[in-house]
Short mmCIF file of C-alpha atoms and ligand atoms in Angstrom, two decimals:
data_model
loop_
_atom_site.label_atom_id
_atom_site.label_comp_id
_atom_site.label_asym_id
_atom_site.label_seq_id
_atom_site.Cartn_x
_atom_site.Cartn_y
_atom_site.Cartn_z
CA UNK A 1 11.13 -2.14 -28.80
CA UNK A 2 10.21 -3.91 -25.89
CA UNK A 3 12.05 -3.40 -22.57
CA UNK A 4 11.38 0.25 -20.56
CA UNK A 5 15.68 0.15 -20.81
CA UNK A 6 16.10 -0.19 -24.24
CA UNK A 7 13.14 2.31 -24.81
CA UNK A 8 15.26 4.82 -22.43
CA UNK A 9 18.03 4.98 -24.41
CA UNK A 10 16.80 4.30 -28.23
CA UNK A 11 13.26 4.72 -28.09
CA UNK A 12 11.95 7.94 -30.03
CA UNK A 13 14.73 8.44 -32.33
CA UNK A 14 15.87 6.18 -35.14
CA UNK A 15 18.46 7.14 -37.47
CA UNK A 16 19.05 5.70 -40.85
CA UNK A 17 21.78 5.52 -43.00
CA UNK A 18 24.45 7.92 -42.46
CA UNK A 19 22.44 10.18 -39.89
CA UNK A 20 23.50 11.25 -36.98
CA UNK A 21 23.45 8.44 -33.94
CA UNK A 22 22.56 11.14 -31.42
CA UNK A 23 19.12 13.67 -32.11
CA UNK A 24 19.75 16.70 -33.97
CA UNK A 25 19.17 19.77 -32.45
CA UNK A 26 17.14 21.56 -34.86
CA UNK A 27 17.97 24.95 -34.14
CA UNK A 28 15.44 26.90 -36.41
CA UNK A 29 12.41 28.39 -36.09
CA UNK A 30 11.41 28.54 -39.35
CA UNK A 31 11.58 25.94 -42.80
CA UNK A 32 11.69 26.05 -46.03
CA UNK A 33 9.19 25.43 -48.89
CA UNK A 34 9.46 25.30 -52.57
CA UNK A 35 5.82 26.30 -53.11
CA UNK A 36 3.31 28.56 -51.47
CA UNK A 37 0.70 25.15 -51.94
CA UNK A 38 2.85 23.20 -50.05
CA UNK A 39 3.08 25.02 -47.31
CA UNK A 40 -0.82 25.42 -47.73
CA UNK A 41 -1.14 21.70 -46.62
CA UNK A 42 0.35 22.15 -43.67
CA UNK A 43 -1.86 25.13 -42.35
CA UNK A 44 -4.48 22.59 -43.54
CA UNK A 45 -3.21 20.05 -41.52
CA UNK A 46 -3.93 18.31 -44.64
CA UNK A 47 -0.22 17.27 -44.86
CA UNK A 48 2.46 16.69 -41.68
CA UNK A 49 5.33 18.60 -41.56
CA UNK A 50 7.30 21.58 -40.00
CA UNK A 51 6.60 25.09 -40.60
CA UNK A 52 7.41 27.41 -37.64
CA UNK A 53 8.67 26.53 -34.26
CA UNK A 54 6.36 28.03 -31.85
CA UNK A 55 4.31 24.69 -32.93
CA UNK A 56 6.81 21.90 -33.35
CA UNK A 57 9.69 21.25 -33.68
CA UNK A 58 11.68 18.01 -34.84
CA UNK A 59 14.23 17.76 -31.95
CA UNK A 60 11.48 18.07 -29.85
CA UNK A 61 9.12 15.42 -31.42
CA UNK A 62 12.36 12.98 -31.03
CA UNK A 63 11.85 13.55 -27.56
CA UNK A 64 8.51 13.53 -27.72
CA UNK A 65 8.06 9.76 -29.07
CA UNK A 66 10.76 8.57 -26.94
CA UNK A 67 8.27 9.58 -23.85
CA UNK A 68 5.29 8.30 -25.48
CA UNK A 69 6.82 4.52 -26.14
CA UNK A 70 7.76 4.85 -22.40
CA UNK A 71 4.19 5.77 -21.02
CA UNK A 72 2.88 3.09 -24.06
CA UNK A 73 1.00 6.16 -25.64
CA UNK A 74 -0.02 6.64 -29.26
CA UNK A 75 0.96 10.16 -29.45
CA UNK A 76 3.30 13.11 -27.13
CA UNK A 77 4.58 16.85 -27.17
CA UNK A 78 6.77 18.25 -25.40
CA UNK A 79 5.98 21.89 -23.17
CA UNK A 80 8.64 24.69 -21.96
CA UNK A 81 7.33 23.62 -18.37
CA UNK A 82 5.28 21.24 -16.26
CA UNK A 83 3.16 23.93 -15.95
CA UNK A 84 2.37 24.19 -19.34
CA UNK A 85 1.36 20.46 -19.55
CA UNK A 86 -1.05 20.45 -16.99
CA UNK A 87 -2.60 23.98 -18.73
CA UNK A 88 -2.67 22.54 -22.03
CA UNK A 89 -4.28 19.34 -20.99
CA UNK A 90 -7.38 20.44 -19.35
CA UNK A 91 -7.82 23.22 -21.30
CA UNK A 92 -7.52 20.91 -24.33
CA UNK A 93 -10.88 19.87 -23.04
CA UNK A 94 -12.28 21.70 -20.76
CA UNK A 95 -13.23 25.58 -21.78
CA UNK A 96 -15.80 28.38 -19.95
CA UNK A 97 -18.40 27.47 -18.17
CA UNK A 98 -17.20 23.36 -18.19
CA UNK A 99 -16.03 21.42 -14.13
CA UNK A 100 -13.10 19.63 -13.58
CA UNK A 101 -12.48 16.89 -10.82
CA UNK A 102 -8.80 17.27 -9.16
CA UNK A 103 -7.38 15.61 -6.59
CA UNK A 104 -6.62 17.66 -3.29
CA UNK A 105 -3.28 16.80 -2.65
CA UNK A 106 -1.65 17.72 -6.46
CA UNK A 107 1.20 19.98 -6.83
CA UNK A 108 0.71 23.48 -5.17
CA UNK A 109 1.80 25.22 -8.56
CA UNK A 110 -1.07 22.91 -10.15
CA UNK A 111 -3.60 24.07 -7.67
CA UNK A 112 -2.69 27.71 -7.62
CA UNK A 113 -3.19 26.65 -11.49
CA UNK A 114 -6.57 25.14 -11.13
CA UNK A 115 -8.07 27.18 -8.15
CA UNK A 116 -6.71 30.70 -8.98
CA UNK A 117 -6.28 31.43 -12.48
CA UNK A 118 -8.35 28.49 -14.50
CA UNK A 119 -11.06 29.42 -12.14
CA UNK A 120 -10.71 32.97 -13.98
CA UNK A 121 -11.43 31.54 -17.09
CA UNK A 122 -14.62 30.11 -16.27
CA UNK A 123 -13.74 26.79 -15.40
CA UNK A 124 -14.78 25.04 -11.77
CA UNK A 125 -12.61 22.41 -9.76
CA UNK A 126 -14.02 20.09 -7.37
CA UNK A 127 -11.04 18.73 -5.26
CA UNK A 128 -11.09 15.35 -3.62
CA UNK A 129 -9.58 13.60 -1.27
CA UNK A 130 -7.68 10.71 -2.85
CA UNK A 131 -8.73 8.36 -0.36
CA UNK A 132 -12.48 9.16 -0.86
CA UNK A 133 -14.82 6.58 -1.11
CA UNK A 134 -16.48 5.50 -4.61
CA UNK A 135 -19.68 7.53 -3.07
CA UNK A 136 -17.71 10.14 -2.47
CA UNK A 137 -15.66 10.38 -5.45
CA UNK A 138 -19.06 9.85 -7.77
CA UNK A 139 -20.72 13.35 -6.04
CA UNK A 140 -17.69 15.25 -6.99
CA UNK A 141 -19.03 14.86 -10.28
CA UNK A 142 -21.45 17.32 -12.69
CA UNK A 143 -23.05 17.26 -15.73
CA UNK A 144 -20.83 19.33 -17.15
CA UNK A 145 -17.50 17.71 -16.00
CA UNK A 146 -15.28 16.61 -18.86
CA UNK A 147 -12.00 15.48 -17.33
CA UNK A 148 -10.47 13.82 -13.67
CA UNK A 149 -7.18 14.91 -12.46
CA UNK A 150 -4.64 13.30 -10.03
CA UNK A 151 -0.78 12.97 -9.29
CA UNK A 152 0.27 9.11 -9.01
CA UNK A 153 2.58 10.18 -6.31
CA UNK A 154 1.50 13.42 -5.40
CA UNK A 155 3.82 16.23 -4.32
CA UNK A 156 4.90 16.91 -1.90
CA UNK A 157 2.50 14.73 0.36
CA UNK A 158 3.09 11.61 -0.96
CA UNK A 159 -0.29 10.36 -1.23
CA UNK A 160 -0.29 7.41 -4.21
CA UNK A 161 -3.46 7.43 -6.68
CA UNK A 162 -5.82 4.78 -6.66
CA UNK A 163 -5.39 4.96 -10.54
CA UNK A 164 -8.23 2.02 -10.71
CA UNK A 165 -10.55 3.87 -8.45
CA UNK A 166 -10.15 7.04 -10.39
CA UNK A 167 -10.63 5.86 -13.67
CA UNK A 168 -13.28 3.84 -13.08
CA UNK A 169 -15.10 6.69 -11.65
CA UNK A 170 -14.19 9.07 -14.82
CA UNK A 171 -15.02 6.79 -17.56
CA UNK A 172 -18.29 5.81 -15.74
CA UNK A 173 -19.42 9.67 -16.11
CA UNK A 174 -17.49 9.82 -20.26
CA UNK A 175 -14.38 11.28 -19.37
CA UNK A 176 -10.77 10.71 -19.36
CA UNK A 177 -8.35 10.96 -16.53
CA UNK A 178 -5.06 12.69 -16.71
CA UNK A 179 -2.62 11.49 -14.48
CA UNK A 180 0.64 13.94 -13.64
CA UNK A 181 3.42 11.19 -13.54
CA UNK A 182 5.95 13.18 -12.64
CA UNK A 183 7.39 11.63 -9.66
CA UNK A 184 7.19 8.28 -10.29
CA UNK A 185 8.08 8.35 -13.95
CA UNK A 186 7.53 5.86 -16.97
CA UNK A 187 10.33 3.36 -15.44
CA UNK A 188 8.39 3.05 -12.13
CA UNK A 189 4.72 3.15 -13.14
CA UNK A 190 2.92 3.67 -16.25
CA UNK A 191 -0.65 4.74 -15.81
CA UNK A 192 -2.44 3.89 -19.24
CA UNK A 193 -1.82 0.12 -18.11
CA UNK A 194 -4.16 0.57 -15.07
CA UNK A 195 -7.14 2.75 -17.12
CA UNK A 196 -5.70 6.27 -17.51
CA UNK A 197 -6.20 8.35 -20.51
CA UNK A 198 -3.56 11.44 -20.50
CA UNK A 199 -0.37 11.37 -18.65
CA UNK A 200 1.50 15.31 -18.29
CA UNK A 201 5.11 15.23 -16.95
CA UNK A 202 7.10 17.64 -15.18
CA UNK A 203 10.61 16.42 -17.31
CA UNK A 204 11.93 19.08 -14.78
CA UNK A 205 12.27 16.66 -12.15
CA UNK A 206 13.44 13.07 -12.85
CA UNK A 207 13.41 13.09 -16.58
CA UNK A 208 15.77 15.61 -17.25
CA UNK A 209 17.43 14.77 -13.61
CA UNK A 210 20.38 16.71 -13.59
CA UNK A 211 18.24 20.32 -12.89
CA UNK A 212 19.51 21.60 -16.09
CA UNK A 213 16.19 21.99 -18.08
CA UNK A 214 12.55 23.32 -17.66
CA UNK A 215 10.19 21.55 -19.35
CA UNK A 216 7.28 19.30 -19.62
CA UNK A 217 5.14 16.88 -21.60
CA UNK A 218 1.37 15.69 -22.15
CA UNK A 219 1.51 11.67 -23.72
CA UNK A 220 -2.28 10.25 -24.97
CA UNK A 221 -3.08 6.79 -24.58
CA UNK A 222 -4.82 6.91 -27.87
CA UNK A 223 -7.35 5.13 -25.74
CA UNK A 224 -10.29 7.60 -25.11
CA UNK A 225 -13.08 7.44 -27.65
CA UNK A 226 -13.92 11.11 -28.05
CA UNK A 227 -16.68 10.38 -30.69
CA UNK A 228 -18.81 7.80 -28.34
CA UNK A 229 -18.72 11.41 -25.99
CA UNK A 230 -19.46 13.41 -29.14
CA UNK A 231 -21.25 15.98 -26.74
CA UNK A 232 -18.97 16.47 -24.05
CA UNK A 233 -16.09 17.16 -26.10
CA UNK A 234 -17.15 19.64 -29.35
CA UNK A 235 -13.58 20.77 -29.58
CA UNK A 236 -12.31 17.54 -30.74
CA UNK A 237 -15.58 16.02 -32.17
CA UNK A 238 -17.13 19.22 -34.42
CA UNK A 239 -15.50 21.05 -37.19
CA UNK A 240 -12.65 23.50 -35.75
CA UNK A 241 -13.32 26.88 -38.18
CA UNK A 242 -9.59 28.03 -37.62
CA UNK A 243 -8.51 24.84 -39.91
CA UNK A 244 -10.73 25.05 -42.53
CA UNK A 245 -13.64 23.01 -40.93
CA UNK A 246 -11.03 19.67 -39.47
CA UNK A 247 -13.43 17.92 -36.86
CA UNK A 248 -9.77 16.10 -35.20
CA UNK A 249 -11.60 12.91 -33.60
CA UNK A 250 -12.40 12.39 -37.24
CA UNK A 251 -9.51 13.29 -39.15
CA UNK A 252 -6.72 11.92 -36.64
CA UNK A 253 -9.00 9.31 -34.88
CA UNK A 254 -8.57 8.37 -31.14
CA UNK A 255 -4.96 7.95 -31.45
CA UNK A 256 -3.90 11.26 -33.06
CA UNK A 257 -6.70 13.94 -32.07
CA UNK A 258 -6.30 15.18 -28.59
CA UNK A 259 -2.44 15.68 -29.37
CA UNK A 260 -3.18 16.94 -32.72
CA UNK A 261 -5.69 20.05 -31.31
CA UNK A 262 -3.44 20.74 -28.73
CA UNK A 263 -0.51 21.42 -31.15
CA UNK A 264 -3.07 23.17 -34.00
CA UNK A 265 -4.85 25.21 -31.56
CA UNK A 266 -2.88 25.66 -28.00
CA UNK A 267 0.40 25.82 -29.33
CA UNK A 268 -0.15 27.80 -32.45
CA UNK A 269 -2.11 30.23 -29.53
CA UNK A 270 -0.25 30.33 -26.63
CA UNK A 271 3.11 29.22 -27.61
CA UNK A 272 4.52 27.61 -24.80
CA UNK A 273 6.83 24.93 -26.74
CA UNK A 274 9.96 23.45 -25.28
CA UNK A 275 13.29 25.06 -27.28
CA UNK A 276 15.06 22.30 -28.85
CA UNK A 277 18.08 22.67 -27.31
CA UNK A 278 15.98 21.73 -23.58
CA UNK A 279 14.65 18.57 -25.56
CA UNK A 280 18.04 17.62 -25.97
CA UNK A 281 19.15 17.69 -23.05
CA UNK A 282 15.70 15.83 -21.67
CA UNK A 283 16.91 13.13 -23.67
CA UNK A 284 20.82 13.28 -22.53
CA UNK A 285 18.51 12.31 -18.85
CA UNK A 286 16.15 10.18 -20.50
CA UNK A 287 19.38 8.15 -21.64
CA UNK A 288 19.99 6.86 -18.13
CA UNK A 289 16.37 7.31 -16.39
CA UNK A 290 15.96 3.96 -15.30
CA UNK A 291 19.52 3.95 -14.07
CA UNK A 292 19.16 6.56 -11.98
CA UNK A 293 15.58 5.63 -10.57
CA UNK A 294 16.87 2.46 -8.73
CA UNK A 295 19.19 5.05 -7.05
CA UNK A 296 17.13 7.91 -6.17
CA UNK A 297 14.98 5.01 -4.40
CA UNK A 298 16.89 3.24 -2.73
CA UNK A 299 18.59 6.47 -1.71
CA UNK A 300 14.87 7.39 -0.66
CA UNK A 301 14.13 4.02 1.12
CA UNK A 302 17.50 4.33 3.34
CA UNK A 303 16.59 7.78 4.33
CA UNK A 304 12.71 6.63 4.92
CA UNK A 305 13.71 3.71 7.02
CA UNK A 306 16.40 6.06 9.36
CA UNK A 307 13.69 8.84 9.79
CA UNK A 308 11.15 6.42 10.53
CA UNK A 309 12.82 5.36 13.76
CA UNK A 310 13.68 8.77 14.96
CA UNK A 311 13.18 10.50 18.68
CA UNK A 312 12.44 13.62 17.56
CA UNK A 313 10.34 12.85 14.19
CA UNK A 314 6.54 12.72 14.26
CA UNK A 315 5.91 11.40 10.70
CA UNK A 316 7.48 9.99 7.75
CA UNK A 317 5.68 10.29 4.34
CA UNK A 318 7.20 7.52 1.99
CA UNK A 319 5.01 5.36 -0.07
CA UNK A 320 7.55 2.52 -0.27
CA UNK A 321 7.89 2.26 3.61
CA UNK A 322 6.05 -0.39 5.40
CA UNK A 323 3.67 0.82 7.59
CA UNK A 324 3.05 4.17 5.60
CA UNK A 325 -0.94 4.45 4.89
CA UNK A 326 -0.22 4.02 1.13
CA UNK A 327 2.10 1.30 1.02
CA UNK A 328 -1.02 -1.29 0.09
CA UNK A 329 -1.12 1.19 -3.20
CA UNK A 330 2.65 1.81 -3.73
CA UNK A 331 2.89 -2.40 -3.93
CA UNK A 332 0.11 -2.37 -6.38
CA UNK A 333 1.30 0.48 -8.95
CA UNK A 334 4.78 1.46 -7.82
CA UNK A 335 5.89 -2.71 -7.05
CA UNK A 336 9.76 -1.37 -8.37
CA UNK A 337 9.73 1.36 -6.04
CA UNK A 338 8.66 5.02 -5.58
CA UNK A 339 10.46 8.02 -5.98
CA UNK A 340 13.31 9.65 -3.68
CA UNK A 341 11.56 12.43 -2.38
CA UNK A 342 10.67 11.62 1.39
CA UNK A 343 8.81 13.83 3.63
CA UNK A 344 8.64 14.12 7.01
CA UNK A 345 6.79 15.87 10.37
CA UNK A 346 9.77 17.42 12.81
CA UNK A 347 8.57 17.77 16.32
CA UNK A 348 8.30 21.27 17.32
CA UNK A 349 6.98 22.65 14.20
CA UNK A 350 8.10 24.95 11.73
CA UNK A 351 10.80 26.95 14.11
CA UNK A 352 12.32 23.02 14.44
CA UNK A 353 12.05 22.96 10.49
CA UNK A 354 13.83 25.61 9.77
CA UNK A 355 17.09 24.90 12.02
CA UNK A 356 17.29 21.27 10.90
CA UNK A 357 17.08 22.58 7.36
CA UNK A 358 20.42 25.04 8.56
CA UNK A 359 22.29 22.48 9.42
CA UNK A 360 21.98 20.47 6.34
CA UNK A 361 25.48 20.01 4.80
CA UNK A 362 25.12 18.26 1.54
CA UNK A 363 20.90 18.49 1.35
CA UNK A 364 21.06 22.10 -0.38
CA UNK A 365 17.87 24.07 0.24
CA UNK A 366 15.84 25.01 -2.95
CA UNK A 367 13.45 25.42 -4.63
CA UNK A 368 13.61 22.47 -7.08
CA UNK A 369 12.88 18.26 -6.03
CA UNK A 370 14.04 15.20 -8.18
CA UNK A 371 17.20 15.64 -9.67
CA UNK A 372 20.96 14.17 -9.33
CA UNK A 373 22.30 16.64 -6.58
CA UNK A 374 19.77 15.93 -3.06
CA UNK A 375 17.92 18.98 -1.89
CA UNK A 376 15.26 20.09 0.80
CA UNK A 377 12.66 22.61 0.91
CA UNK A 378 9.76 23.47 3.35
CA UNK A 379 6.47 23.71 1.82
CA UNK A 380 4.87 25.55 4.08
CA UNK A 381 7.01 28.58 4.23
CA UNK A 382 7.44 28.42 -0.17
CA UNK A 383 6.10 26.49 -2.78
CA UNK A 384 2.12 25.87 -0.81
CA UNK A 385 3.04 29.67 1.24
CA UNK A 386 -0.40 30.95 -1.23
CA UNK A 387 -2.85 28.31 0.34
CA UNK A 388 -5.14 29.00 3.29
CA UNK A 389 -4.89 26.63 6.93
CA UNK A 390 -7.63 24.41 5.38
CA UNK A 391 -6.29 23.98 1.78
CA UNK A 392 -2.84 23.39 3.48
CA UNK A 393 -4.72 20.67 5.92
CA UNK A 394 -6.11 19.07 2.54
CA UNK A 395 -3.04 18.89 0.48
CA UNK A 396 -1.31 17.37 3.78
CA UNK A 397 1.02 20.00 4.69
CA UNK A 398 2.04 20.81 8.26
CA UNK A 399 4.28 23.82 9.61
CA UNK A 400 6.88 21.00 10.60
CA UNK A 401 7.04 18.90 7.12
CA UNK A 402 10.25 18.87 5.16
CA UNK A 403 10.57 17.79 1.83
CA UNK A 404 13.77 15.79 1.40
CA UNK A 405 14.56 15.07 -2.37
CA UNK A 406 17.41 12.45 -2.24
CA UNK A 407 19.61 12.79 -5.28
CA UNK A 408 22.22 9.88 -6.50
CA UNK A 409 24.95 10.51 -3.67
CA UNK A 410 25.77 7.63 -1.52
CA UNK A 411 22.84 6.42 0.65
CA UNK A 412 25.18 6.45 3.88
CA UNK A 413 26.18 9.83 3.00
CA UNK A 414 22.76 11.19 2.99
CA UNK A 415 21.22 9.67 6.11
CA UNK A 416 24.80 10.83 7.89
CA UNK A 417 23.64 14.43 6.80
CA UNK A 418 20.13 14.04 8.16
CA UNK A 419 21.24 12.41 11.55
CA UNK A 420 23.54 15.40 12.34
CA UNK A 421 21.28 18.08 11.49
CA UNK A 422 18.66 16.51 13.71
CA UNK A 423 21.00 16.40 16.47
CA UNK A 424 22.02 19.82 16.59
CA UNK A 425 18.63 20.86 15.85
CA UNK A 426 17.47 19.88 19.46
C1 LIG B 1 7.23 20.58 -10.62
C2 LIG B 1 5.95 19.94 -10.88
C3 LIG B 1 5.03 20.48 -11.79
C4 LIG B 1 5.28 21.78 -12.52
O1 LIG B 1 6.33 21.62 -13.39
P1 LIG B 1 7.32 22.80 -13.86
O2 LIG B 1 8.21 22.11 -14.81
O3 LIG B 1 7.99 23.34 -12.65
O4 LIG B 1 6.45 23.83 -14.52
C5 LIG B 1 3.85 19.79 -12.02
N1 LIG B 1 3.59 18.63 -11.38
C6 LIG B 1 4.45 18.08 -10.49
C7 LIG B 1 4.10 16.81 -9.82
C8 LIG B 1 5.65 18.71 -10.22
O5 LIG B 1 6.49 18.17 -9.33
#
């Protein structure tokens, strides 16, 4: 299948004869066998198949190759939560004692992540800058580093990935980068195409797009060779004991092993799948993703351009505006357009904030960005409240930014909002 259209609405799934033209919802958590040495092969991994949900699932591998011939990936699974995908794909590679490079603007529930409770496990972060230089983005790096981390547009700051830069730099030391496409989804940019290895998704936010579902998902390019790293990566390039001795870079090669140990070992461990009934409706919003995309942007561009010219706004974050410091970057990776989440500086700080945000009528305040219905929230005071001045400085957070999420109302009807919520704010 070729176009990122057709792939939104029949990718993944392909019935035959007689089956049913929309996915299944395999509502099971268990199947059946008709011998005790067939269900052997599967604990083997020596034969595919389904044996208990807490693994996989079919509904959700439906899903789960739909997203992974969007991103142009060789393999995908699907996670109950963004959360989970970010978790699952560091840890995947990265155990005790091992240093991971992140960028210092990602998600504040991916640094709390990284900072508070990886660091528990034994595993370091070095955050950077996204606009580092090469120089400074090469001394970030240790000997015992094994994977880069960034957010192509990062939330809620805005800040677009040098995906180029980044890679370069990873695969220079043997390592992959994962790149959290959340905002900008498959339809708008597609990171293996510009040197990425691992993509995780929030499906959360756009994918599933109507705030119905928590979920997530981690897609491999199929690109990284694990073996010509053999070293760095002994989870996926020696024998794993709790499958009978499988080395996976072997068994499944570069296009099947990093998804492969994640299901065998994280999943069957920790357990964190996606219920099938959440896949399905990811893929009721997958249906009509890059529908709704041209929307939320130019829903997001509108409300960008109004801000920008505004008496009583410092700064507009939008990487599609002209003039904003990463709209060299956004033309380069994001040329269709961005996302519809806009942020922006209110003079007078977070008192200023917080009456604007009263005032909204149809902007709802919550705790949630990216779906149909437009929303607000103020980082400061909620999702980034847990980081000190200095990590808030880094991430680029003020007291006065709001995060505007513009859903798939009418454009007119959204910057209408905004204007008289700023006027009776002052
Ligand atoms: C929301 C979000 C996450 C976390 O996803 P959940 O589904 O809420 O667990 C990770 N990354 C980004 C960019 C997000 O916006």
């Amino acid at each position: 299948m070729s176009r990122i259209e057709t792939t939104c609405v029949q990718g993944g799934y392909r019935p035959g004869n007689g089956e049913p033209r929309e996915i299944p919802i395999v509502q099971s958590t268990t199947f059946k066998y008709d011998t005790s040495a067939d269900m052997g092969k599967l604990f083997d991994l020596e034969a595919s198949g389904y044996f208990y949900t807490r693994l996989q699932n079919p509904t959700n591998d439906y899903v789960a190759a739909k997203i992974a011939e969007l991103e142009g990936g060789t393999a995908a699974m699907l996670t109950s939560s963004g959360q989970a995908a970010s978790f699952f794909a560091v840890f995947n590679l990265a155990s005790c004692g091992d240093h991971v490079v992140a960028c210092s603007t990602i998600y504040g529930g991916t640094f709390n992540l990284f900072q508070v409770t990886m660091r528990k496990m034994g595993i370091e972060f070095t955050f950077v800058n996204p606009d580092c230089t090469e120089e400074e983005l090469e001394a970030a790096f240790r000997p015992n580093t094994k994977a880069v981390f960034g957010e192509t547009i990062a939330n809620p700051a805005l800040t677009v990935l040098d995906i180029g830069k980044f890679a370069n730099a990873a695969h220079a030391h043997g390592v992959p980068l994962i790149v959290d496409n959340t905002f900008a989804t498959p339809v708008n940019c597609r990171p293996f195409e510009w040197g990425a290895d691992i993509v995780t998704h929030s499906t959360t936010k756009y994918m599933d797009g109507h705030g119905a579902a928590v979920g997530g998902c981690i897609v491999d390019s199929g690109k990284f060779d694990w073996m010509a790293h053999a070293e760095k990566f002994p989870g996926l390039t020696t024998p794993d004991d709790s499958y009978h001795g499988i080395t996976y870079a072997e068994k499944f090669g570069k296009e099947g092993a990093f998804i492969t140990k994640a299901t065998a070992q994280l999943m069957r461990d920790f357990g964190s799948i996606q219920a099938p009934q959440n896949a399905f409706l990811l893929n009721l919003g997958l249906e009509s993703l890059h529908v709704r995309m041209k929307q939320h942007c130019s829903n997001g561009l509108a409300l960008a351009k109004f801000l920008s010219t505004h008496p009583q706004v410092e700064k507009v974050n939008y990487p599609s505006l002209p003039g904003d410091p990463y709209y060299e970057l956004a033309q380069k990776y994001l040329p269709d357009g961005s996302c519809g989440v806009v942020s922006f500086e209110v003079k007078g700080g977070k008192p200023a904030a917080e009456r604007f945000m009263k005032e909204l009528k149809v902007f709802a305040i919550e705790t949630h960005v990216a779906d149909a219905r437009s929303c607000c929230l103020h980082p400061a005071s909620s999702t980034h409240r847990q980081m000190t001045e200095e990590e808030l400085k880094a991430a680029g957070i003020s007291g006065g930014l709001v995060r505007m999420s513009c859903g798939l109302e009418a454009g007119e009807d959204l910057v209408e909002d905004v204007a008289q919520a700023l006027e009776k704010a002052f």
